[in-house]
C-alpha cells in the first residue's frame, strides 16, 4: 500500500473543499455513467475539478465529467460527484475509499449512489430502475483493506443495513412518481471493464442476483464503515450477457442511460425533496 489512508489524509481534501463553501453538505450524490444530468439542477453551485483537490483521484472515463459540484438541490445542501472512480481504471481498491471519506469529513450524513447495470433477472427490462437492497461482492476484496483508523470506523463492521432500510422504503413509496418501473433487487459487483460472460450471468442468477455492474459496492462498503446511510439505485440499461442472445455493448448502455436520464433525474429529485 502506497499511502496511509487515515483521517488526516482525507481531511486534507476536505479542508480544501471547505474553504470554497460556507455550509455543511448533508447529502452526497454520486452519479453513474451518462446519468450526470441531475447535476444541472444544483443551484448556488461551486464546482471543483477533481484534479484540484489534494489527495483525491482523477476520473478517466469519457461519460464521467470529473468534478465535484456543491450547492442546493430541492432545498437540501448537497455535494455531488459527476463522475466516479472504478477499479477498472487502474486504482487500487484502497484508493477507492477517497470519495466517501471526503464526504464524511465534510459532515455528510446520507449518500445516494446511481449506476448503470445489466439485468440478470429475466423479469427486468432495459429502462427499469432497481433500488439496491443488498449486494454480492464478487471480487471478495475490500476497500477497507489495510491499517484501520478507529476514528473513522471500526476494524470489523456490519453490512446488513448497508443499503439503508428507511431510505429504501422512501424510494419505494415514491416509485409512483416515476414513469420508469421501479424494482428492488440484489446487485452483483464485478470489477470490469469487460461485461460478464453468459455463464457468469446464469451463475449469478442462481446465486440470487438481479443485476450486475462495475461500481457502487466499494462506495457502499466505505459508507457503512464510517456510518453514512446509503441509498443506491441502478438504471437497467441492458439485459445481462446471454439473456436475450445479443452481445452487450457500451454504446447501447450509454444510449439507454441517456434516454432514461430525464425521468431518473425527476425521481431522484423527488427522493431528495422527501429526505429528512
Ligand atoms: N454488466 C456490468 N455492468 C454494466 C452492464 C452489464 O451488463 N450494463 C451496464 N453496466
Short mmCIF file of C-alpha atoms and ligand atoms in Angstrom, two decimals:
data_model
loop_
_atom_site.label_atom_id
_atom_site.label_comp_id
_atom_site.label_asym_id
_atom_site.label_seq_id
_atom_site.Cartn_x
_atom_site.Cartn_y
_atom_site.Cartn_z
CA UNK A 1 0.00 0.00 0.00
CA UNK A 2 1.46 3.34 -1.06
CA UNK A 3 -0.28 5.76 1.29
CA UNK A 4 -1.75 5.69 4.77
CA UNK A 5 -5.43 6.41 4.16
CA UNK A 6 -6.13 7.77 7.61
CA UNK A 7 -8.28 10.65 8.78
CA UNK A 8 -5.59 13.29 8.23
CA UNK A 9 -5.13 12.14 4.63
CA UNK A 10 -8.77 12.84 3.73
CA UNK A 11 -9.01 15.88 5.99
CA UNK A 12 -6.54 17.48 3.59
CA UNK A 13 -9.03 17.00 0.73
CA UNK A 14 -11.93 18.18 2.89
CA UNK A 15 -10.26 21.36 4.13
CA UNK A 16 -9.57 22.38 0.51
CA UNK A 17 -13.27 21.90 -0.34
CA UNK A 18 -14.50 23.54 2.88
CA UNK A 19 -12.62 26.74 2.08
CA UNK A 20 -14.80 27.20 -1.01
CA UNK A 21 -18.17 26.88 0.74
CA UNK A 22 -19.81 28.32 3.85
CA UNK A 23 -22.18 25.46 4.71
CA UNK A 24 -22.05 21.78 5.53
CA UNK A 25 -23.48 19.48 2.83
CA UNK A 26 -25.93 16.94 4.26
CA UNK A 27 -26.45 14.70 1.24
CA UNK A 28 -23.80 13.30 -1.11
CA UNK A 29 -24.73 12.06 -4.57
CA UNK A 30 -22.55 10.02 -6.90
CA UNK A 31 -23.85 9.98 -10.45
CA UNK A 32 -23.03 6.99 -12.65
CA UNK A 33 -22.31 6.61 -16.37
CA UNK A 34 -24.32 9.01 -18.52
CA UNK A 35 -26.57 9.83 -15.54
CA UNK A 36 -24.81 13.08 -14.78
CA UNK A 37 -27.61 15.43 -15.88
CA UNK A 38 -29.04 15.70 -12.35
CA UNK A 39 -26.03 17.84 -11.53
CA UNK A 40 -27.52 20.55 -13.80
CA UNK A 41 -30.31 21.09 -11.27
CA UNK A 42 -27.96 22.06 -8.46
CA UNK A 43 -28.22 25.79 -7.76
CA UNK A 44 -25.85 28.23 -6.00
CA UNK A 45 -23.15 25.92 -7.21
CA UNK A 46 -19.46 25.66 -6.59
CA UNK A 47 -17.63 23.36 -8.99
CA UNK A 48 -14.25 21.88 -8.18
CA UNK A 49 -12.39 19.76 -10.76
CA UNK A 50 -11.14 16.56 -9.12
CA UNK A 51 -7.54 17.28 -10.06
CA UNK A 52 -7.56 20.43 -7.90
CA UNK A 53 -8.44 18.54 -4.73
CA UNK A 54 -5.42 17.37 -2.74
CA UNK A 55 -5.25 13.62 -2.04
CA UNK A 56 -8.19 12.95 -4.35
CA UNK A 57 -8.39 10.88 -7.55
CA UNK A 58 -8.92 11.81 -11.20
CA UNK A 59 -11.72 10.35 -13.34
CA UNK A 60 -10.64 8.73 -16.62
CA UNK A 61 -13.97 7.57 -18.11
CA UNK A 62 -15.36 9.60 -21.05
CA UNK A 63 -19.00 9.64 -19.89
CA UNK A 64 -17.95 10.85 -16.42
CA UNK A 65 -17.40 14.59 -16.03
CA UNK A 66 -14.77 14.61 -13.28
CA UNK A 67 -15.86 17.39 -10.96
CA UNK A 68 -17.28 17.89 -7.53
CA UNK A 69 -20.39 20.08 -7.50
CA UNK A 70 -21.58 21.63 -4.26
CA UNK A 71 -24.80 23.57 -3.88
CA UNK A 72 -28.51 23.29 -3.28
CA UNK A 73 -30.90 20.67 -4.65
CA UNK A 74 -34.59 20.69 -3.68
CA UNK A 75 -33.82 22.80 -0.62
CA UNK A 76 -31.02 20.48 0.58
CA UNK A 77 -27.31 21.22 0.72
CA UNK A 78 -25.60 18.62 -1.44
CA UNK A 79 -22.20 17.56 -2.65
CA UNK A 80 -22.36 15.74 -5.94
CA UNK A 81 -19.77 13.77 -7.84
CA UNK A 82 -20.41 13.99 -11.53
CA UNK A 83 -18.09 11.15 -12.48
CA UNK A 84 -16.91 8.35 -10.21
CA UNK A 85 -13.86 6.14 -9.82
CA UNK A 86 -13.78 2.48 -10.75
CA UNK A 87 -11.30 -0.29 -10.06
CA UNK A 88 -11.02 -0.95 -13.81
CA UNK A 89 -9.45 2.47 -14.30
CA UNK A 90 -6.38 1.14 -12.52
CA UNK A 91 -6.84 2.39 -8.96
CA UNK A 92 -6.06 0.12 -6.05
CA UNK A 93 -9.05 -0.96 -4.00
CA UNK A 94 -7.77 1.03 -1.07
CA UNK A 95 -7.78 4.27 -3.10
CA UNK A 96 -11.49 3.86 -3.86
CA UNK A 97 -12.42 4.98 -0.34
CA UNK A 98 -11.49 8.58 -1.29
CA UNK A 99 -14.94 9.99 -2.27
CA UNK A 100 -16.83 8.66 0.74
CA UNK A 101 -14.03 9.60 3.12
CA UNK A 102 -14.16 13.13 1.75
CA UNK A 103 -17.95 13.20 2.24
CA UNK A 104 -17.53 12.01 5.82
CA UNK A 105 -15.03 14.77 6.59
CA UNK A 106 -17.43 17.31 5.09
CA UNK A 107 -20.15 16.17 7.52
CA UNK A 108 -22.39 14.26 5.09
CA UNK A 109 -24.98 12.01 6.74
CA UNK A 110 -26.69 10.41 3.73
CA UNK A 111 -25.47 9.30 0.32
CA UNK A 112 -27.25 8.46 -2.93
CA UNK A 113 -25.44 6.28 -5.47
CA UNK A 114 -26.56 5.72 -9.03
CA UNK A 115 -25.19 3.38 -11.66
CA UNK A 116 -25.95 1.62 -14.91
CA UNK A 117 -26.38 -2.15 -14.66
CA UNK A 118 -27.24 -5.19 -16.77
CA UNK A 119 -30.29 -7.27 -15.85
CA UNK A 120 -29.79 -10.78 -14.58
CA UNK A 121 -33.42 -11.08 -13.51
CA UNK A 122 -35.33 -12.02 -16.68
CA UNK A 123 -38.39 -10.14 -15.41
CA UNK A 124 -36.49 -6.86 -15.70
CA UNK A 125 -36.13 -4.87 -18.89
CA UNK A 126 -33.92 -2.01 -20.09
CA UNK A 127 -35.17 1.29 -18.71
CA UNK A 128 -36.21 -0.19 -15.34
CA UNK A 129 -34.76 1.17 -12.13
CA UNK A 130 -33.60 -1.13 -9.34
CA UNK A 131 -33.33 0.02 -5.74
CA UNK A 132 -30.39 -1.99 -4.41
CA UNK A 133 -31.31 -3.91 -1.26
CA UNK A 134 -28.10 -5.92 -0.98
CA UNK A 135 -25.04 -6.83 -3.00
CA UNK A 136 -22.77 -9.69 -3.90
CA UNK A 137 -19.16 -8.53 -3.94
CA UNK A 138 -17.68 -10.99 -6.44
CA UNK A 139 -14.02 -9.91 -6.14
CA UNK A 140 -14.34 -10.55 -2.41
CA UNK A 141 -11.77 -7.83 -1.73
CA UNK A 142 -12.50 -4.79 0.42
CA UNK A 143 -11.56 -1.12 0.00
CA UNK A 144 -11.07 -1.14 3.78
CA UNK A 145 -8.09 -3.46 3.50
CA UNK A 146 -5.02 -2.20 5.32
CA UNK A 147 -4.47 -0.36 8.60
CA UNK A 148 -7.75 0.79 10.17
CA UNK A 149 -8.16 4.27 11.59
CA UNK A 150 -10.56 3.72 14.51
CA UNK A 151 -11.51 7.42 14.45
CA UNK A 152 -13.22 6.78 11.10
CA UNK A 153 -14.88 3.45 11.84
CA UNK A 154 -14.31 0.06 13.45
CA UNK A 155 -11.96 -2.61 12.09
CA UNK A 156 -14.80 -5.13 11.69
CA UNK A 157 -18.20 -3.87 10.73
CA UNK A 158 -21.64 -4.99 9.69
CA UNK A 159 -23.18 -4.77 6.21
CA UNK A 160 -26.75 -5.95 7.00
CA UNK A 161 -28.08 -2.42 6.57
CA UNK A 162 -25.51 -1.22 4.02
CA UNK A 163 -28.47 -0.12 1.87
CA UNK A 164 -30.49 1.69 4.47
CA UNK A 165 -33.95 0.22 5.01
CA UNK A 166 -35.65 3.55 5.69
CA UNK A 167 -34.19 5.15 2.58
CA UNK A 168 -35.26 2.16 0.50
CA UNK A 169 -38.77 2.48 1.92
CA UNK A 170 -38.81 6.16 1.00
CA UNK A 171 -37.66 5.37 -2.55
CA UNK A 172 -40.29 2.62 -2.88
CA UNK A 173 -43.03 4.90 -1.57
CA UNK A 174 -42.09 7.45 -4.22
CA UNK A 175 -41.93 4.90 -7.04
CA UNK A 176 -45.38 6.01 -8.21
CA UNK A 177 -43.99 9.45 -9.08
CA UNK A 178 -41.63 7.85 -11.60
CA UNK A 179 -42.63 6.78 -15.09
CA UNK A 180 -39.92 4.11 -15.11
CA UNK A 181 -40.67 0.75 -13.47
CA UNK A 182 -39.02 0.61 -10.07
CA UNK A 183 -37.76 -2.80 -8.90
CA UNK A 184 -35.87 -3.74 -5.78
CA UNK A 185 -33.09 -6.28 -6.01
CA UNK A 186 -29.58 -7.55 -5.46
CA UNK A 187 -26.61 -6.05 -7.25
CA UNK A 188 -23.69 -8.24 -8.24
CA UNK A 189 -20.42 -6.34 -8.44
CA UNK A 190 -17.59 -7.40 -10.69
CA UNK A 191 -14.67 -5.16 -11.49
CA UNK A 192 -14.93 -4.96 -15.31
CA UNK A 193 -14.17 -3.36 -17.71
CA UNK A 194 -15.46 -6.45 -19.52
CA UNK A 195 -19.13 -7.33 -19.19
CA UNK A 196 -19.94 -10.71 -17.66
CA UNK A 197 -19.96 -13.96 -19.62
CA UNK A 198 -23.31 -15.71 -20.23
CA UNK A 199 -22.14 -18.45 -17.81
CA UNK A 200 -21.42 -15.85 -15.13
CA UNK A 201 -24.87 -14.31 -15.60
CA UNK A 202 -26.50 -17.76 -15.22
CA UNK A 203 -24.37 -18.43 -12.15
CA UNK A 204 -25.29 -15.08 -10.63
CA UNK A 205 -28.98 -15.72 -11.26
CA UNK A 206 -28.72 -18.98 -9.32
CA UNK A 207 -26.96 -17.04 -6.55
CA UNK A 208 -29.94 -14.68 -6.28
CA UNK A 209 -28.56 -11.60 -8.04
CA UNK A 210 -30.88 -9.38 -10.09
CA UNK A 211 -28.45 -7.04 -11.85
CA UNK A 212 -24.72 -6.76 -12.50
CA UNK A 213 -22.45 -3.74 -12.57
CA UNK A 214 -18.94 -2.38 -12.09
CA UNK A 215 -19.31 0.24 -9.36
CA UNK A 216 -21.16 1.28 -6.19
CA UNK A 217 -20.13 -1.56 -3.88
CA UNK A 218 -16.79 -0.08 -2.81
CA UNK A 219 -18.58 3.18 -2.02
CA UNK A 220 -21.40 1.46 -0.10
CA UNK A 221 -18.90 -0.56 1.96
CA UNK A 222 -16.85 2.56 2.77
CA UNK A 223 -20.03 4.38 3.83
CA UNK A 224 -21.15 1.51 6.08
CA UNK A 225 -17.74 1.63 7.76
CA UNK A 226 -17.99 5.34 8.66
CA UNK A 227 -21.73 5.49 9.36
CA UNK A 228 -23.09 7.27 6.28
CA UNK A 229 -26.55 5.99 5.30
CA UNK A 230 -26.73 4.81 1.69
CA UNK A 231 -29.42 4.61 -0.95
CA UNK A 232 -28.29 3.06 -4.25
CA UNK A 233 -30.32 2.86 -7.45
CA UNK A 234 -29.35 1.12 -10.69
CA UNK A 235 -30.68 2.00 -14.08
CA UNK A 236 -31.04 -1.23 -16.05
CA UNK A 237 -29.51 -0.36 -19.42
CA UNK A 238 -29.41 -3.83 -20.98
CA UNK A 239 -30.16 -7.46 -20.39
CA UNK A 240 -27.10 -9.26 -18.98
CA UNK A 241 -24.89 -11.30 -21.32
CA UNK A 242 -26.66 -14.27 -22.89
CA UNK A 243 -30.13 -13.31 -21.58
CA UNK A 244 -31.51 -12.24 -24.95
CA UNK A 245 -28.85 -13.77 -27.23
CA UNK A 246 -27.37 -10.37 -28.04
CA UNK A 247 -23.92 -9.06 -27.28
CA UNK A 248 -23.75 -6.37 -24.60
CA UNK A 249 -22.19 -3.16 -25.85
CA UNK A 250 -21.13 0.06 -24.22
CA UNK A 251 -22.86 2.36 -26.73
CA UNK A 252 -26.21 0.72 -26.04
CA UNK A 253 -25.62 1.16 -22.31
CA UNK A 254 -24.92 4.88 -22.81
CA UNK A 255 -27.92 5.25 -25.15
CA UNK A 256 -30.45 3.69 -22.77
CA UNK A 257 -28.94 5.69 -19.90
CA UNK A 258 -29.36 8.89 -21.91
CA UNK A 259 -32.97 8.03 -22.82
CA UNK A 260 -33.97 7.34 -19.21
CA UNK A 261 -31.82 10.02 -17.59
CA UNK A 262 -34.58 12.68 -17.57
CA UNK A 263 -37.09 10.50 -15.75
CA UNK A 264 -34.44 9.14 -13.38
CA UNK A 265 -33.42 12.72 -12.60
CA UNK A 266 -37.01 13.69 -11.66
CA UNK A 267 -37.31 10.62 -9.44
CA UNK A 268 -34.03 11.36 -7.66
CA UNK A 269 -35.14 14.93 -7.02
CA UNK A 270 -38.41 13.65 -5.53
CA UNK A 271 -36.37 11.43 -3.21
CA UNK A 272 -34.02 14.27 -2.18
CA UNK A 273 -37.01 16.55 -1.55
CA UNK A 274 -38.55 13.98 0.78
CA UNK A 275 -35.42 13.05 2.69
CA UNK A 276 -35.41 14.20 6.31
N1 LIG B 1 -22.75 -5.66 -16.75
C1 LIG B 1 -21.97 -4.93 -15.95
N2 LIG B 1 -22.02 -3.60 -15.88
C2 LIG B 1 -22.92 -2.98 -16.65
C3 LIG B 1 -23.77 -3.68 -17.51
C4 LIG B 1 -23.69 -5.10 -17.56
O1 LIG B 1 -24.41 -5.80 -18.31
N3 LIG B 1 -24.56 -2.76 -18.14
C5 LIG B 1 -24.18 -1.54 -17.65
N4 LIG B 1 -23.20 -1.67 -16.75
#
